[in-house]
Coordinates of C-alpha atoms and ligand atoms in Angstrom, one line a residue:
X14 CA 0.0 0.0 0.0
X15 CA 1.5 3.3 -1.0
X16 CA 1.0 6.0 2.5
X17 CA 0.7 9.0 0.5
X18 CA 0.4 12.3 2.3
X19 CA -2.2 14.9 1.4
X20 CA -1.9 17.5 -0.9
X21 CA -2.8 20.4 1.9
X22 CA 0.8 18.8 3.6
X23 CA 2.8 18.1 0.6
X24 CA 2.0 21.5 -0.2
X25 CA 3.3 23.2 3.5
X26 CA 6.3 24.8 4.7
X27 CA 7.7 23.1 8.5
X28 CA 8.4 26.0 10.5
X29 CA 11.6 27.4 9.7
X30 CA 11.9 28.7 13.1
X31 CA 12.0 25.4 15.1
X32 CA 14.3 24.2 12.3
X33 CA 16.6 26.3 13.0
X34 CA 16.8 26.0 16.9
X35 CA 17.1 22.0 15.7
X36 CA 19.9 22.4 13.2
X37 CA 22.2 24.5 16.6
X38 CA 20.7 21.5 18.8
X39 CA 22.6 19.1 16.7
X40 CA 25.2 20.9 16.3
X41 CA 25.5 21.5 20.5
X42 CA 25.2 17.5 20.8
X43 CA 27.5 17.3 18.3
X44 CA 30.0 19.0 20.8
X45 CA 30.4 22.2 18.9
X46 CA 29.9 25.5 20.2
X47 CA 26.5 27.6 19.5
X48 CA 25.3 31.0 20.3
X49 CA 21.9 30.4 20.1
X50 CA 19.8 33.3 19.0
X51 CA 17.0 31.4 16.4
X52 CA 14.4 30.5 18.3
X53 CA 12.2 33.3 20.3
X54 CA 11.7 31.6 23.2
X55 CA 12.1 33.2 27.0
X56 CA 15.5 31.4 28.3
X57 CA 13.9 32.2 32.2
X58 CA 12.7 29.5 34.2
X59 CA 9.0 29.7 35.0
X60 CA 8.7 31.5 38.0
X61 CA 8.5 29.5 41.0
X62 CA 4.8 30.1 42.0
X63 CA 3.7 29.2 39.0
X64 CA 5.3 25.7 39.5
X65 CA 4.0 25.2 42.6
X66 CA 0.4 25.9 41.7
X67 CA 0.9 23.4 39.0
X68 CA 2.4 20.9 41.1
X69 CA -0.8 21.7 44.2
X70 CA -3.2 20.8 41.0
X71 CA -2.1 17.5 40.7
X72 CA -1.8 17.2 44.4
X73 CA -5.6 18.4 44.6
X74 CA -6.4 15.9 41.7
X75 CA -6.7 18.1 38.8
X76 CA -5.7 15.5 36.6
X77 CA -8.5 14.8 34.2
X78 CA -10.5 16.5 31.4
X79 CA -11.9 19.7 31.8
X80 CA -14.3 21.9 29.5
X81 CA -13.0 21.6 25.9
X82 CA -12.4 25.2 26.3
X83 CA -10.9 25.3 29.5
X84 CA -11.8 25.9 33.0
X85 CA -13.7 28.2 33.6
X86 CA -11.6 30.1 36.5
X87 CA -9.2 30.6 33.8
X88 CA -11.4 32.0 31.4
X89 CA -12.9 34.7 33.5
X90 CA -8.9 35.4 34.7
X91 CA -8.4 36.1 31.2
X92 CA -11.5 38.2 30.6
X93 CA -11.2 40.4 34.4
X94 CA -6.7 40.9 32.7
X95 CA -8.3 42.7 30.0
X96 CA -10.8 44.2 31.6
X97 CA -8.3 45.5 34.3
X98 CA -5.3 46.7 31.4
X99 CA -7.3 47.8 28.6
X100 CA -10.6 48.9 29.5
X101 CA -12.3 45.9 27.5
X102 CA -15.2 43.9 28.1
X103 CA -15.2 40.6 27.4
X104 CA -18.0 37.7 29.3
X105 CA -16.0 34.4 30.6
X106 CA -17.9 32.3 27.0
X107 CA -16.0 35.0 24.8
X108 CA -12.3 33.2 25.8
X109 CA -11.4 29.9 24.4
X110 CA -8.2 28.3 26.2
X111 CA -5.9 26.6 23.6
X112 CA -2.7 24.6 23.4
X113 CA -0.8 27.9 23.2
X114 CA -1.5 30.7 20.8
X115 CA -0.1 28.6 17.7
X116 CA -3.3 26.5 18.4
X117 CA -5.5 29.5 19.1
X118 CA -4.5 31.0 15.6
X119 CA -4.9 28.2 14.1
X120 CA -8.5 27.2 15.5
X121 CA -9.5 30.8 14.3
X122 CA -8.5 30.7 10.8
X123 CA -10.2 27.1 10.6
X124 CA -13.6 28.6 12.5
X125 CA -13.7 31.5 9.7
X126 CA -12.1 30.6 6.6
X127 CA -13.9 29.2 3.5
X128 CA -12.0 28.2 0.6
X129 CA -10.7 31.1 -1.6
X130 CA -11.4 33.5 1.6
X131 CA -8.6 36.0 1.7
X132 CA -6.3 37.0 4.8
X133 CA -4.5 40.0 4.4
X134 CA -0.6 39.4 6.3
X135 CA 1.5 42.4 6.2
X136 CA 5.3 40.8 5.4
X137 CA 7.8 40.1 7.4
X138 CA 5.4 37.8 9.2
X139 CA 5.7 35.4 12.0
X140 CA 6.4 32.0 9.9
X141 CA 3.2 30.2 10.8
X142 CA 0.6 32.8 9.8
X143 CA 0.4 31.7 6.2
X144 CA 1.0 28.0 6.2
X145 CA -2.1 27.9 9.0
X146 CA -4.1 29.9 6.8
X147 CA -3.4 27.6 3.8
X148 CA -4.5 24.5 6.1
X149 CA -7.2 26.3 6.7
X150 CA -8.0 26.0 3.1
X151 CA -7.6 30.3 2.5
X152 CA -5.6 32.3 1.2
X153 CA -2.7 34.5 2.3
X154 CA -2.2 37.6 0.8
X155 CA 1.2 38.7 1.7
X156 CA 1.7 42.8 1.9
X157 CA 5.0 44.0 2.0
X158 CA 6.0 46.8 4.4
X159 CA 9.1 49.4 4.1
X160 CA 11.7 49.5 6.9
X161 CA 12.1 52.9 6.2
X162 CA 8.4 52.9 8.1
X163 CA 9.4 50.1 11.1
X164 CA 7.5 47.7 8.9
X165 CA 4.2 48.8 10.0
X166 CA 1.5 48.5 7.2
X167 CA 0.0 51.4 6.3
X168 CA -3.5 52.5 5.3
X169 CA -2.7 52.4 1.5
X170 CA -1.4 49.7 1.4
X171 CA -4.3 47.9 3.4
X172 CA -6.9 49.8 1.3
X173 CA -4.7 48.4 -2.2
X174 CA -4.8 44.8 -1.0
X175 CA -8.1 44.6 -0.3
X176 CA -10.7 42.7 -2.8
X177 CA -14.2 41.3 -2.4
X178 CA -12.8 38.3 -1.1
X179 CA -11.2 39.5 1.9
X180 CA -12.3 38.5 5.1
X181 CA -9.1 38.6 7.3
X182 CA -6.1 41.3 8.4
X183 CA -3.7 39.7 10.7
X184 CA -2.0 42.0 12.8
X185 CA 1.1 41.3 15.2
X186 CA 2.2 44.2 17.3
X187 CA 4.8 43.8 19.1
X188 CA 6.2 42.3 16.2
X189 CA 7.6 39.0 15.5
X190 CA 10.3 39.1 13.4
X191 CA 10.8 42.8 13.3
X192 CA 10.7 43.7 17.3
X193 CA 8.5 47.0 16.1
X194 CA 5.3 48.4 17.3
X195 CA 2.4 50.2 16.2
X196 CA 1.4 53.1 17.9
X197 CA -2.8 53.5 18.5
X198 CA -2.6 56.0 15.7
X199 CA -1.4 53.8 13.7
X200 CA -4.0 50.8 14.5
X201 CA -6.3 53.6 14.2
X202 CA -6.4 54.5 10.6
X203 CA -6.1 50.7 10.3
X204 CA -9.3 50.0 12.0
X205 CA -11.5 52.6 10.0
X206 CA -10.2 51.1 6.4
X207 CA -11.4 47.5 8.5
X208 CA -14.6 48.9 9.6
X209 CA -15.0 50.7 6.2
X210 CA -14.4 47.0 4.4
X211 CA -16.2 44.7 6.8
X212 CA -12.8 42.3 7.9
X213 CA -12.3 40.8 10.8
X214 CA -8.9 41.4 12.8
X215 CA -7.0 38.8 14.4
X216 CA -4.3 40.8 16.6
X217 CA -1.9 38.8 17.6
X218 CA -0.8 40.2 21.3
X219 CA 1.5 37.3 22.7
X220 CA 4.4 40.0 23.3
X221 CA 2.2 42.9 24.7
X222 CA 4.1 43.1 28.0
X223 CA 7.1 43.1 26.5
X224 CA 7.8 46.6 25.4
X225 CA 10.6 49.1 25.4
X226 CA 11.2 53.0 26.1
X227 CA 8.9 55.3 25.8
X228 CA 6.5 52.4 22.7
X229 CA 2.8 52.3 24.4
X230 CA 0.9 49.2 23.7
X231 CA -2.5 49.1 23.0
X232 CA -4.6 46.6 22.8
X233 CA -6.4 47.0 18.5
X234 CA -10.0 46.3 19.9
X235 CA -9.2 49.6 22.5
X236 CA -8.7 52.2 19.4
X237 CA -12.5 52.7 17.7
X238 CA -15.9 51.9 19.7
X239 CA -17.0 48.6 19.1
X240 CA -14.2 47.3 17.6
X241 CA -14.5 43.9 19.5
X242 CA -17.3 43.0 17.5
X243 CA -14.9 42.3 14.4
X244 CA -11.7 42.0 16.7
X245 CA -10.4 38.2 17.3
X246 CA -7.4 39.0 20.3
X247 CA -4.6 36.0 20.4
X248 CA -2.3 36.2 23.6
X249 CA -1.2 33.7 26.1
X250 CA 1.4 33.0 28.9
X251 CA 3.9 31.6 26.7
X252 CA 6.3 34.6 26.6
X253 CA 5.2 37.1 29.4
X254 CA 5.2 34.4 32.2
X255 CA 8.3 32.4 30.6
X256 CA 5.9 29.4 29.9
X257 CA 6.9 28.0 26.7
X258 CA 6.6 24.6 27.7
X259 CA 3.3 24.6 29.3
X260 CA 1.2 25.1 25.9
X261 CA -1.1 28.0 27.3
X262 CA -2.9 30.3 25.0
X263 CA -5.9 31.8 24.4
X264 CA -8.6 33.5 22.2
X265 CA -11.2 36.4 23.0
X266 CA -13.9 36.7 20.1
X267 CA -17.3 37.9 19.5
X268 CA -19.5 34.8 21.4
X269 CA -20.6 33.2 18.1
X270 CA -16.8 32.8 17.0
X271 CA -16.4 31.8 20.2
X272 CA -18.4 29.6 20.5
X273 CA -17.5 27.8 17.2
X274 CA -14.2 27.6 18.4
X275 CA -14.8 25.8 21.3
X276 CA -17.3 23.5 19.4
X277 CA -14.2 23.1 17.0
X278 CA -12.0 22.1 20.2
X279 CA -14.2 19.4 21.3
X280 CA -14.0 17.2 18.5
X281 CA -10.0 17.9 17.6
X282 CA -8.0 18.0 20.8
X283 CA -10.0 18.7 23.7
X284 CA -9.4 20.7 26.6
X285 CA -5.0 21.6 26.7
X286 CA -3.4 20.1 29.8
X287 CA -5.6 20.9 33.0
X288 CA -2.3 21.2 35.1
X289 CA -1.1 23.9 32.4
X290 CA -4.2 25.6 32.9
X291 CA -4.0 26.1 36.7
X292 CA -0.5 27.3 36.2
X293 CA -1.7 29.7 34.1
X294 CA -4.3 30.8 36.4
X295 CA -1.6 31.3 39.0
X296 CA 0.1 33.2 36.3
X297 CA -2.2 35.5 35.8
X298 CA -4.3 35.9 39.9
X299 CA -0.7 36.2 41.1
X300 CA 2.1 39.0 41.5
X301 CA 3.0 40.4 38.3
X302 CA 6.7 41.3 39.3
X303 CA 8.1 38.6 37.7
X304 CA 6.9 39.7 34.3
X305 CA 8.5 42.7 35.1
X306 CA 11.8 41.7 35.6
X307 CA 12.1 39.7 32.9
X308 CA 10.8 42.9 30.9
X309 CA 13.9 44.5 32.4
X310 CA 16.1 42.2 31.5
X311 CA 15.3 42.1 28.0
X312 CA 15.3 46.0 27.9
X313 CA 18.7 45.8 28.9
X314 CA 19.7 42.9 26.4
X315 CA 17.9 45.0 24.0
X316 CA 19.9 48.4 24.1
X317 CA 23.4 45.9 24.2
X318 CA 21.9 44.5 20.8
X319 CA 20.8 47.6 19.2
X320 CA 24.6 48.9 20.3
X321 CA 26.2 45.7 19.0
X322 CA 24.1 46.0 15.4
X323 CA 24.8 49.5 15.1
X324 CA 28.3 48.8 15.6
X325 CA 28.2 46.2 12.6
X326 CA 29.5 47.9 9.1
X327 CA 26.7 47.8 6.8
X328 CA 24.1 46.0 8.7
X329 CA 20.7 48.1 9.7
X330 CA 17.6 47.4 12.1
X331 CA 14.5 49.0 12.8
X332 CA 14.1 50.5 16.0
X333 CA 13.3 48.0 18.4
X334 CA 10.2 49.0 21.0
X335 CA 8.6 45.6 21.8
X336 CA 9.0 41.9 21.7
X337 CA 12.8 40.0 21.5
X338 CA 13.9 40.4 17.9
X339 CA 16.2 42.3 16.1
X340 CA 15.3 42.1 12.2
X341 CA 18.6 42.8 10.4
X342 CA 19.4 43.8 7.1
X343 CA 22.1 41.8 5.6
X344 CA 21.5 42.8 2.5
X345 CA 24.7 44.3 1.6
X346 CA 26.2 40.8 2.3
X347 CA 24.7 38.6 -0.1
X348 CA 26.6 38.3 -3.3
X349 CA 30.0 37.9 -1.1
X350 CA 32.1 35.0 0.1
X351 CA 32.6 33.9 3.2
X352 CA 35.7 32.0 3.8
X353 CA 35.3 30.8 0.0
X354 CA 31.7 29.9 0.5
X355 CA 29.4 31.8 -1.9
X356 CA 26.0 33.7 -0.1
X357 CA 23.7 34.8 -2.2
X358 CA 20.5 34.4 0.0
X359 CA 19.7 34.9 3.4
X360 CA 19.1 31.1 3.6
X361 CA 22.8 30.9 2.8
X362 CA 24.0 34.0 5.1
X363 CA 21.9 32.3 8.0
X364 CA 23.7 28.4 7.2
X365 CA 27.1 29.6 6.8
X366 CA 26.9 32.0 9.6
X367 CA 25.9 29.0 11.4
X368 CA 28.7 26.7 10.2
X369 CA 32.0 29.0 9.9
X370 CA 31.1 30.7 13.7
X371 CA 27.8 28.5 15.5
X372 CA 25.4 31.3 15.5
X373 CA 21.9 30.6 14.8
X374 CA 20.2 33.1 13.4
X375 CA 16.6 32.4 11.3
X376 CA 16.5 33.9 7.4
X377 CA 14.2 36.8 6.4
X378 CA 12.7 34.7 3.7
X379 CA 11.1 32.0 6.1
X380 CA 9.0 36.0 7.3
X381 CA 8.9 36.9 3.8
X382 CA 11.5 39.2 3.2
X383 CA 14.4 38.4 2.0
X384 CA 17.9 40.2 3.0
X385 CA 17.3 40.1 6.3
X386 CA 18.1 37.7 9.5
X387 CA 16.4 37.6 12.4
X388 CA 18.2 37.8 16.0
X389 CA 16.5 36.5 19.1
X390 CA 17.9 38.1 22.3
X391 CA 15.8 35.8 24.9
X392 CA 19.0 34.6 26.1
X393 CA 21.8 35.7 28.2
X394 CA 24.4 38.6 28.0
X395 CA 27.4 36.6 28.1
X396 CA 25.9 34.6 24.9
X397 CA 24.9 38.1 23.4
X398 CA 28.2 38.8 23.5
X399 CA 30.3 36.1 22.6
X400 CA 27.9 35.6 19.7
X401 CA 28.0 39.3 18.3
X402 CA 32.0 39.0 18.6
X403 CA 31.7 35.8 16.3
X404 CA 29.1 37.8 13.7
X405 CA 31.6 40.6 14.1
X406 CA 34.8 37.9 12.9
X407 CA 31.7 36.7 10.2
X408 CA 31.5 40.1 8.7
X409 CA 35.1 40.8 8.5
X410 CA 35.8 37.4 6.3
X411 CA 33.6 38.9 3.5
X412 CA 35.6 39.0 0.7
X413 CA 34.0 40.5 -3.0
X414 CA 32.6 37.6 -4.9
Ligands
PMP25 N1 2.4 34.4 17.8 C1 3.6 34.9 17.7 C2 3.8 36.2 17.1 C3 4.7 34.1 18.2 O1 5.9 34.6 18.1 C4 4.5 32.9 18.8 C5 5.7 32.2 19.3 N2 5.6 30.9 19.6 C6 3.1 32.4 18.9 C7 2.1 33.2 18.4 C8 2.8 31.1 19.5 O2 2.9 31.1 20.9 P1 2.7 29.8 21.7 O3 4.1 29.3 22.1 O4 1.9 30.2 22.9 O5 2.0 28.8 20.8
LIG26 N1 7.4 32.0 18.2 C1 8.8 31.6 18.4 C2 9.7 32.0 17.2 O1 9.2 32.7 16.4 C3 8.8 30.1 18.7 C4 8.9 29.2 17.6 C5 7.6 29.0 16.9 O2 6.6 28.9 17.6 O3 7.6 29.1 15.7 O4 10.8 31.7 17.3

């Protein structure tokens, strides 16, 4: 019998961020030395009453299935955060607790999308965006943005992409790859050409806490009256509570969607781990210093970066005001040699970087945009260092082609 794999699969891309962190994996067990920068991934330990709650709800017998959706102490957590930090209103039905918000995004996409529906995706975009819409039988329509503008999308070019089929603008902000932000003015004008054109926005939020300087987040649904009726928020514990691991994340939608998600939940996966789910709650009910300090910590890893970059000849960045990524354009390296080796793409600046100095970096064109790499700085000072030194001695081998 021939064990063919669908067309839908055949036809995706794996994620080119976890391949990455598993080609400087090897190479680590392999014995060789690795500055680890691709994967965005806090390098904090959970924070210690957040392990004990979990460890209390298996102690107390949380240990079987819960609502498909998740319990229901979590969902009104969830609902009374946003209440408390943004001034929104959301009833305990409206969240849906997922397998972290890779599994929230995609149950959204599958709730809404029919085939040939359009999803607007301003470029660089985080890598599962479009390969989740494409399962989802849609279509993404990639935008491109300027660096020259911190690769927010404007207006225009919202208003240009638009066509009868669209149904979907994905927003991310903070940004993963480019570590920008955009300001409530910004998500403003982006919300009337939405409201003018009937789409529904899924804002991805997962790094709201994680912002830099004077950058002010706000939440999109916050920036027009009744924006929550076409708003679909993604955020989770993954990233502000160093939670990775634990698979928490979460959706806040109009009730219908809502409710479609969790209907879509019961038959594909059930409720995500009930243990996760009261660490999350823990998260959440308890003291918010921790998030805090790891917020300070990246600050500080961030200004060392955006010296280090500056430092670097021909190599530019946006300006970084939230998540933990520095987008830079290497642009003026491809077309040289390395050591002998030939890069022409950033696919090739990313590999050889990798194999001539063991720093893992992931290519713009796995975000759509090619001639740039992306830098994670979720991980220590003393790495930060030692890795920018060994970019620095990368750089200096270029040689004309
Ligand atoms: N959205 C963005 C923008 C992300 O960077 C990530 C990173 N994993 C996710 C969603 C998914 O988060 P989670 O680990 O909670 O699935
Ligand atoms: N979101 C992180 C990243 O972009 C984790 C990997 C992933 O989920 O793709 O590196």
């Amino acid at each position: 019998m021939a064990v063919t794999i669908s067309q839908i699969v055949q036809a995706m891309q794996p994620s080119a961020t976890m391949a990455m962190a598993a080609k400087a994996k090897e190479r680590k067990a392999a014995g060789k030395t690795v500055y680890d920068f691709s994967l965005g991934e806090p390098d904090f330990n959970t924070p210690e009453h957040i392990c004990q709650a979990a460890t209390r709800a298996m102690q107390e017998g949380h240990t079987h299935y819960t609502a498909a959706s998740g319990i229901a102490e979590l969902k009104a957590a969830v609902a009374k955060q946003y209440q408390q930090r943004h001034g929104l209103e959301y009833a305990p039905q409206q969240v849906v607790i997922s397998n972290g918000a890779k599994h929230a995004l995609n149950n959204v996409f599958t709730v809404l999308c029919d085939p040939a529906d359009e999803v607007i995706i301003p470029a660089p975009y985080w890598v599962s965006y479009a390969e989740q819409v494409k399962l989802a039988r849609g279509v993404p329509v990639i935008v491109d943005t300027e660096q020259s503008n911190d690769f927010r999308l404007t207006p225009e070019a919202l208003r240009a992409a638009i066509t009868p089929k669209t149904k979907i603008l994905l927003l991310c902000s903070p940004s993963n790859p480019t570590g920008t932000m955009y300001s409530p003015d910004d998500l403003a004008a982006l919300a009337d050409v939405s409201i003018e054109h009937d789409l529904v926005v899924v804002a991805d939020e997962i790094y709201e806490p994680l912002t830099y300087g004077n950058a002010k987040f706000a939440s999109f649904a916050t920036v027009r009256p009744g924006l929550e009726e076409r708003t679909i928020i993604i955020n989770g514990v993954s990233k502000a509570y160093a939670m990775t691991g634990w698979r928490i994340g979460w959706s806040l939608a109009p009730p219908h969607v809502a409710k479609a998600i969790a209907s879509l939940q019961s038959q594909q996966t059930s409720n995500p781990s009930s243990i996760s789910q009261y660490a999350a709650l823990a998260a959440i009910e308890g003291p918010q210093d921790c998030v805090e300090q790891m917020r300070a910590e990246f600050a500080r890893r961030r200004d060392f970066v955006a010296q280090r970059i500056e430092a670097l000849p021909e190599i530019t960045c946006p300006n970084m005001s939230g998540a933990f990524y520095a987008f830079m354009n290497i642009s003026a390296y491809l077309g040289r040699r390395f050591n002998g080796t030939k890069v022409e793409t950033s696919t090739d600046w990313c590999l050889t970087l990798l194999e001539q100095e063991g720093v893992a970096t992931v290519m713009g064109s796995a975000f759509g945009a090619e001639g740039y790499a992306r830098l994670s700085f979720a991980t220590s000072l003393e790495v930060l260092e030692a890795g920018f030194d060994a970019i620095e001695r990368f750089l200096k081998s270029a040689t004309p082609a």
